[in-house]
PDB file of C-alpha atoms in Angstrom:
ATOM      1  CA  MET A 283       0.309  -0.171   0.174  1.00 43.00           C
ATOM      2  CA  SER A 284       3.022   2.022   0.068  1.00 42.00           C
ATOM      3  CA  ARG A 285       4.318   4.860  -2.677  1.00 41.00           C
ATOM      4  CA  LEU A 286       7.957   5.214  -3.118  1.00 42.00           C
ATOM      5  CA  GLY A 287       9.621   7.045  -6.176  1.00 41.00           C
ATOM      6  CA  PRO A 288      11.573   4.654  -8.472  1.00 40.00           C
ATOM      7  CA  PRO A 289      15.581   6.530  -7.565  1.00 38.00           C
ATOM      8  CA  SER A 290      15.677   7.902 -11.192  1.00 32.00           C
ATOM      9  CA  ARG A 291      11.770  10.164 -10.378  1.00 35.00           C
ATOM     10  CA  THR A 292      12.281  11.115  -6.656  1.00 38.00           C
ATOM     11  CA  THR A 293      12.645  14.471  -6.214  1.00 39.00           C
ATOM     12  CA  ALA A 294      14.681  16.838  -4.174  1.00 43.00           C
ATOM     13  CA  VAL A 295      13.992  17.144  -0.690  1.00 49.00           C
ATOM     14  CA  ARG A 296      13.881  20.635   2.010  1.00 47.00           C
ATOM     15  CA  PRO A 297      14.983  19.650   4.996  1.00 47.00           C
ATOM     16  CA  PRO A 298      12.424  19.565   7.999  1.00 47.00           C
ATOM     17  CA  PRO A 299      11.799  22.200  10.214  1.00 48.00           C
ATOM     18  CA  GLU A 300      14.634  20.980  12.907  1.00 48.00           C
ATOM     19  CA  ASP A 301      12.564  19.069  16.135  1.00 46.00           C
ATOM     20  CA  GLY A 302      14.602  20.549  18.935  1.00 46.00           C
ATOM     21  CA  ALA A 303      17.588  18.973  18.485  1.00 45.00           C
ATOM     22  CA  SER A 304      19.693  18.785  21.188  1.00 50.00           C
ATOM     23  CA  ALA A 305      23.338  20.286  21.754  1.00 56.00           C
ATOM     24  CA  HIS A 306      25.022  16.225  21.777  1.00 66.00           C
ATOM     25  CA  PRO A 307      22.298  14.789  18.482  1.00 74.00           C
ATOM     26  CA  ARG A 308      21.664  11.033  19.145  1.00 85.00           C
ATOM     27  CA  ARG A 309      24.294   9.294  17.107  1.00 93.00           C
ATOM     28  CA  PHE A 310      23.713   5.561  15.395  1.00 96.00           C
ATOM     29  CA  VAL A 311      26.378   2.454  14.879  1.00 97.00           C
ATOM     30  CA  ILE A 312      25.916   0.531  11.886  1.00 97.00           C
ATOM     31  CA  ARG A 313      28.946  -2.529  12.416  1.00 97.00           C
ATOM     32  CA  GLY A 314      29.302  -6.199  11.779  1.00 96.00           C
ATOM     33  CA  GLN A 315      30.576  -7.328   9.058  1.00 95.00           C
ATOM     34  CA  LEU A 316      32.181  -3.706   7.347  1.00 96.00           C
ATOM     35  CA  ARG A 317      35.168  -3.009   5.591  1.00 95.00           C
ATOM     36  CA  CYS A 318      34.163   0.017   7.568  1.00 95.00           C
ATOM     37  CA  PRO A 319      31.638   0.831  10.635  1.00 96.00           C
ATOM     38  CA  LEU A 320      29.941   3.707  10.827  1.00 96.00           C
ATOM     39  CA  ALA A 321      28.488   6.149  13.747  1.00 97.00           C
ATOM     40  CA  LEU A 322      25.547   7.937  12.487  1.00 97.00           C
ATOM     41  CA  THR A 323      23.760  10.965  13.583  1.00 97.00           C
ATOM     42  CA  VAL A 324      20.517  11.899  11.596  1.00 97.00           C
ATOM     43  CA  ALA A 325      21.865  15.511  10.575  1.00 97.00           C
ATOM     44  CA  GLU A 326      24.502  13.325   9.947  1.00 97.00           C
ATOM     45  CA  LEU A 327      21.552  11.252   7.143  1.00 97.00           C
ATOM     46  CA  ARG A 328      20.725  13.581   5.513  1.00 97.00           C
ATOM     47  CA  GLU A 329      23.465  15.822   4.039  1.00 97.00           C
ATOM     48  CA  ARG A 330      25.865  12.233   3.015  1.00 97.00           C
ATOM     49  CA  TRP A 331      22.812  10.475   1.010  1.00 97.00           C
ATOM     50  CA  PRO A 332      21.176  11.618  -1.785  1.00 97.00           C
ATOM     51  CA  GLN A 333      16.693  11.877   0.075  1.00 97.00           C
ATOM     52  CA  ARG A 334      13.621   9.644  -1.394  1.00 96.00           C
ATOM     53  CA  ARG A 335      10.699  10.122  -0.445  1.00 96.00           C
ATOM     54  CA  ALA A 336       7.316   8.021   1.106  1.00 94.00           C
ATOM     55  CA  GLU A 337       3.914   7.844   1.892  1.00 94.00           C
ATOM     56  CA  VAL A 338       3.082   5.357   3.878  1.00 91.00           C
ATOM     57  CA  VAL A 339      -0.427   2.990   5.564  1.00 89.00           C
ATOM     58  CA  PHE A 340       0.572   0.298   7.424  1.00 82.00           C
ATOM     59  CA  ASP A 341      -2.228  -0.877   9.892  1.00 78.00           C
ATOM     60  CA  CYS A 342      -1.157  -1.119  13.420  1.00 76.00           C
ATOM     61  CA  ALA A 343      -2.667  -3.737  16.191  1.00 76.00           C
ATOM     62  CA  THR A 344      -3.589  -1.111  18.219  1.00 79.00           C
ATOM     63  CA  ASN A 345      -4.185   1.810  16.182  1.00 79.00           C
ATOM     64  CA  GLY A 346      -5.218   1.047  12.993  1.00 82.00           C
ATOM     65  CA  PRO A 347      -4.612   2.087   9.871  1.00 88.00           C
ATOM     66  CA  GLN A 348      -1.772   4.714  10.617  1.00 85.00           C
ATOM     67  CA  HIS A 349      -0.733   7.244   7.024  1.00 91.00           C
ATOM     68  CA  HIS A 350       3.118   8.645   6.986  1.00 93.00           C
ATOM     69  CA  SER A 351       5.345  10.696   5.215  1.00 95.00           C
ATOM     70  CA  PHE A 352       8.947   9.438   5.572  1.00 96.00           C
ATOM     71  CA  GLU A 353      11.539  11.164   4.202  1.00 97.00           C
ATOM     72  CA  GLY A 354      14.813  10.059   4.655  1.00 97.00           C
ATOM     73  CA  PRO A 355      17.965   7.516   2.789  1.00 98.00           C
ATOM     74  CA  LEU A 356      17.846   4.257   0.771  1.00 97.00           C
ATOM     75  CA  LEU A 357      19.504   1.744   3.740  1.00 97.00           C
ATOM     76  CA  ARG A 358      21.127   0.089   0.825  1.00 95.00           C
ATOM     77  CA  GLU A 359      22.650   3.387   0.381  1.00 97.00           C
ATOM     78  CA  VAL A 360      23.766   3.956   3.472  1.00 97.00           C
ATOM     79  CA  ILE A 361      25.697   0.043   4.256  1.00 96.00           C
ATOM     80  CA  ASP A 362      26.639   0.195   0.525  1.00 95.00           C
ATOM     81  CA  GLU A 363      29.295   3.114   2.125  1.00 95.00           C
ATOM     82  CA  ALA A 364      30.326   0.906   5.281  1.00 96.00           C
ATOM     83  CA  GLY A 365      31.802  -1.912   3.013  1.00 93.00           C
ATOM     84  CA  PRO A 366      30.073  -4.789   2.912  1.00 92.00           C
ATOM     85  CA  ALA A 367      32.390  -7.540   3.203  1.00 89.00           C
ATOM     86  CA  PHE A 368      31.198  -9.682   0.739  1.00 85.00           C
ATOM     87  CA  ASP A 369      32.440 -10.188  -3.224  1.00 78.00           C
ATOM     88  CA  ALA A 370      29.715  -8.175  -4.852  1.00 77.00           C
ATOM     89  CA  ARG A 371      29.994 -10.132  -8.147  1.00 81.00           C
ATOM     90  CA  ARG A 372      28.823 -13.066  -6.659  1.00 83.00           C
ATOM     91  CA  ARG A 373      25.587 -13.253  -5.944  1.00 79.00           C
ATOM     92  CA  LYS A 374      24.523 -16.427  -4.060  1.00 81.00           C
ATOM     93  CA  ASP A 375      27.168 -14.170  -2.000  1.00 81.00           C
ATOM     94  CA  ARG A 376      26.078 -11.648  -1.021  1.00 85.00           C
ATOM     95  CA  SER A 377      22.560 -13.571  -0.091  1.00 86.00           C
ATOM     96  CA  ARG A 378      23.627 -15.277   2.698  1.00 89.00           C
ATOM     97  CA  TYR A 379      23.702 -11.124   4.904  1.00 93.00           C
ATOM     98  CA  VAL A 380      20.533  -9.960   7.197  1.00 94.00           C
ATOM     99  CA  LEU A 381      20.584  -6.923   8.923  1.00 95.00           C
ATOM    100  CA  ALA A 382      18.852  -6.223  12.148  1.00 97.00           C
ATOM    101  CA  VAL A 383      18.149  -3.500  13.545  1.00 97.00           C
ATOM    102  CA  THR A 384      17.740  -2.750  17.187  1.00 96.00           C
ATOM    103  CA  GLY A 385      16.022   1.242  18.766  1.00 96.00           C
ATOM    104  CA  ARG A 386      16.122   2.470  21.819  1.00 95.00           C
ATOM    105  CA  ASP A 387      12.406   1.046  22.671  1.00 94.00           C
ATOM    106  CA  GLY A 388      14.713  -2.832  22.576  1.00 94.00           C
ATOM    107  CA  HIS A 389      12.307  -3.803  19.800  1.00 93.00           C
ATOM    108  CA  HIS A 390      14.021  -4.913  16.693  1.00 95.00           C
ATOM    109  CA  ALA A 391      14.126  -6.592  13.216  1.00 95.00           C
ATOM    110  CA  VAL A 392      15.772  -8.440  11.106  1.00 96.00           C
ATOM    111  CA  LEU A 393      15.577  -7.927   7.281  1.00 96.00           C
ATOM    112  CA  SER A 394      17.760  -9.675   4.522  1.00 94.00           C
ATOM    113  CA  TRP A 395      20.231  -7.816   2.240  1.00 94.00           C
ATOM    114  CA  ALA A 396      18.226  -9.877  -0.831  1.00 93.00           C
ATOM    115  CA  GLU A 397      15.882  -7.615   0.416  1.00 94.00           C
ATOM    116  CA  LEU A 398      17.235  -4.546  -0.487  1.00 94.00           C
ATOM    117  CA  ASP A 399      19.808  -5.347  -2.930  1.00 91.00           C
ATOM    118  CA  ALA A 400      18.866  -4.188  -6.179  1.00 89.00           C
ATOM    119  CA  ASP A 401      19.394  -7.716  -7.909  1.00 89.00           C
ATOM    120  CA  PHE A 402      17.011  -9.115  -5.758  1.00 93.00           C
ATOM    121  CA  GLY A 403      13.737  -7.387  -3.993  1.00 92.00           C
ATOM    122  CA  ASP A 404      15.034  -4.064  -4.343  1.00 91.00           C
ATOM    123  CA  ALA A 405      13.010  -2.831  -1.660  1.00 94.00           C
ATOM    124  CA  PRO A 406      13.102   1.311  -0.763  1.00 95.00           C
ATOM    125  CA  VAL A 407      13.418   0.690   2.863  1.00 96.00           C
ATOM    126  CA  LEU A 408      14.651   3.871   4.517  1.00 96.00           C
ATOM    127  CA  LEU A 409      16.399   5.325   7.366  1.00 97.00           C
ATOM    128  CA  ALA A 410      13.671   8.165   8.472  1.00 97.00           C
ATOM    129  CA  THR A 411      16.046  11.696   8.760  1.00 97.00           C
ATOM    130  CA  ALA A 412      12.120  13.264   8.580  1.00 97.00           C
ATOM    131  CA  MET A 413       8.345  12.006   9.591  1.00 96.00           C
ATOM    132  CA  ASP A 414       5.386  13.808   8.516  1.00 96.00           C
ATOM    133  CA  GLY A 415       7.589  16.605   7.583  1.00 95.00           C
ATOM    134  CA  ARG A 416       9.177  16.926  11.143  1.00 96.00           C
ATOM    135  CA  ALA A 417      12.499  15.890  11.419  1.00 96.00           C
ATOM    136  CA  LEU A 418      13.460  13.380  13.546  1.00 96.00           C
ATOM    137  CA  ASP A 419      16.915  14.955  14.925  1.00 95.00           C
ATOM    138  CA  ALA A 420      16.088  14.297  18.453  1.00 94.00           C
ATOM    139  CA  ALA A 421      14.031  11.458  18.037  1.00 94.00           C
ATOM    140  CA  GLY A 422      16.426   9.379  16.403  1.00 95.00           C
ATOM    141  CA  SER A 423      16.578   8.166  12.236  1.00 96.00           C
ATOM    142  CA  GLN A 424      13.356   4.721  12.185  1.00 95.00           C
ATOM    143  CA  LEU A 425      13.855   2.219   9.443  1.00 95.00           C
ATOM    144  CA  VAL A 426      10.704   2.358   7.223  1.00 94.00           C
ATOM    145  CA  VAL A 427       9.944  -0.922   5.471  1.00 93.00           C
ATOM    146  CA  PRO A 428       7.090   0.976   2.540  1.00 90.00           C
ATOM    147  CA  SER A 429       6.282  -2.808   1.913  1.00 88.00           C
ATOM    148  CA  ASP A 430       5.059  -4.297   5.235  1.00 84.00           C
ATOM    149  CA  ARG A 431       1.429  -4.320   4.855  1.00 83.00           C
ATOM    150  CA  CYS A 432       1.718  -3.932   8.856  1.00 81.00           C
ATOM    151  CA  GLY A 433       4.170  -1.433  10.572  1.00 78.00           C
ATOM    152  CA  ALA A 434       5.980  -4.380  13.554  1.00 82.00           C
ATOM    153  CA  ARG A 435       9.304  -3.749  10.730  1.00 87.00           C
ATOM    154  CA  TYR A 436       8.577   0.173  11.970  1.00 88.00           C
ATOM    155  CA  ILE A 437      11.589   0.400  14.533  1.00 91.00           C
ATOM    156  CA  SER A 438      11.632   4.201  16.176  1.00 93.00           C
ATOM    157  CA  ALA A 439      14.999   5.638  17.549  1.00 96.00           C
ATOM    158  CA  ILE A 440      17.619   3.378  16.086  1.00 96.00           C
ATOM    159  CA  THR A 441      20.364   3.045  18.440  1.00 96.00           C
ATOM    160  CA  GLY A 442      22.349   0.734  16.208  1.00 97.00           C
ATOM    161  CA  ILE A 443      21.830  -1.485  12.923  1.00 97.00           C
ATOM    162  CA  TRP A 444      24.240  -5.085  12.511  1.00 97.00           C
ATOM    163  CA  PHE A 445      25.363  -6.413   9.153  1.00 96.00           C
ATOM    164  CA  GLY A 446      26.554 -10.169   8.762  1.00 94.00           C
ATOM    165  CA  THR A 447      25.921 -13.939   8.098  1.00 92.00           C
ATOM    166  CA  CYS A 448      24.393 -16.828  10.082  1.00 83.00           C
ATOM    167  CA  ALA A 449      25.111 -19.815   9.998  1.00 78.00           C
ATOM    168  CA  PRO A 450      22.990 -22.220   8.604  1.00 79.00           C
ATOM    169  CA  PRO A 451      21.178 -25.060  10.725  1.00 79.00           C
ATOM    170  CA  GLU A 452      23.452 -27.667  10.813  1.00 78.00           C
ATOM    171  CA  ALA A 453      21.836 -30.990   8.952  1.00 61.00           C
ATOM    172  CA  SER A 454      21.496 -33.712  11.769  1.00 59.00           C
ATOM    173  CA  PRO A 455      23.023 -36.924  10.597  1.00 63.00           C
ATOM    174  CA  GLY A 456      20.843 -39.206   9.122  1.00 58.00           C
ATOM    175  CA  LEU A 457      18.628 -37.870   8.424  1.00 55.00           C
ATOM    176  CA  SER A 458      17.512 -37.079   4.826  1.00 56.00           C
ATOM    177  CA  GLY A 459      15.618 -34.439   5.451  1.00 54.00           C
ATOM    178  CA  GLY A 460      17.422 -31.613   6.559  1.00 50.00           C
ATOM    179  CA  PRO A 461      17.662 -28.841   9.446  1.00 52.00           C
ATOM    180  CA  MET A 462      13.954 -29.121  10.147  1.00 52.00           C
ATOM    181  CA  ALA A 463      13.433 -32.966   9.796  1.00 49.00           C
ATOM    182  CA  ALA A 464      11.617 -34.498  13.088  1.00 51.00           C
ATOM    183  CA  ALA A 465      13.129 -36.537  15.309  1.00 49.00           C
ATOM    184  CA  PRO A 466      12.274 -40.507  14.884  1.00 49.00           C
TER     185      PRO A 466
END
């Protein structure tokens, strides 16, 4: 139900009004299997990457349908700058990576790199710098997944993003069904 213009039609977005940003802006860390981990503020997200706009509608279990406008850079462009430790020429290598995004309240969500990668899902996931025309400098960046019909992966006040691979489940010896096979 979300609408995000394709990158070729994205228009420049003017910086939104400040929301009372403090003298010590909140930083969040992007770490993991990266060549150059990053520590960023909302202002740096706004200054360093092109801003995209997404008009979204998602169902909230407690408050019903939510309608919001978000602005911010694409998550994949920010991660690209951090230098993922995969071989970009190998699609199967890229498809093994995941991102875990955590918010100040402890809520977290996981996305696969393949969801974001242009050769796979090409999802326009944002690290929001503004919501409904108001800057998020004081509140912190928000993960925005425009394709989600439910708002559970909209992480507010991001404190960290981990990027890497997880070990595959081990197959049990002697079971032909693999790791999910039931024990005899």
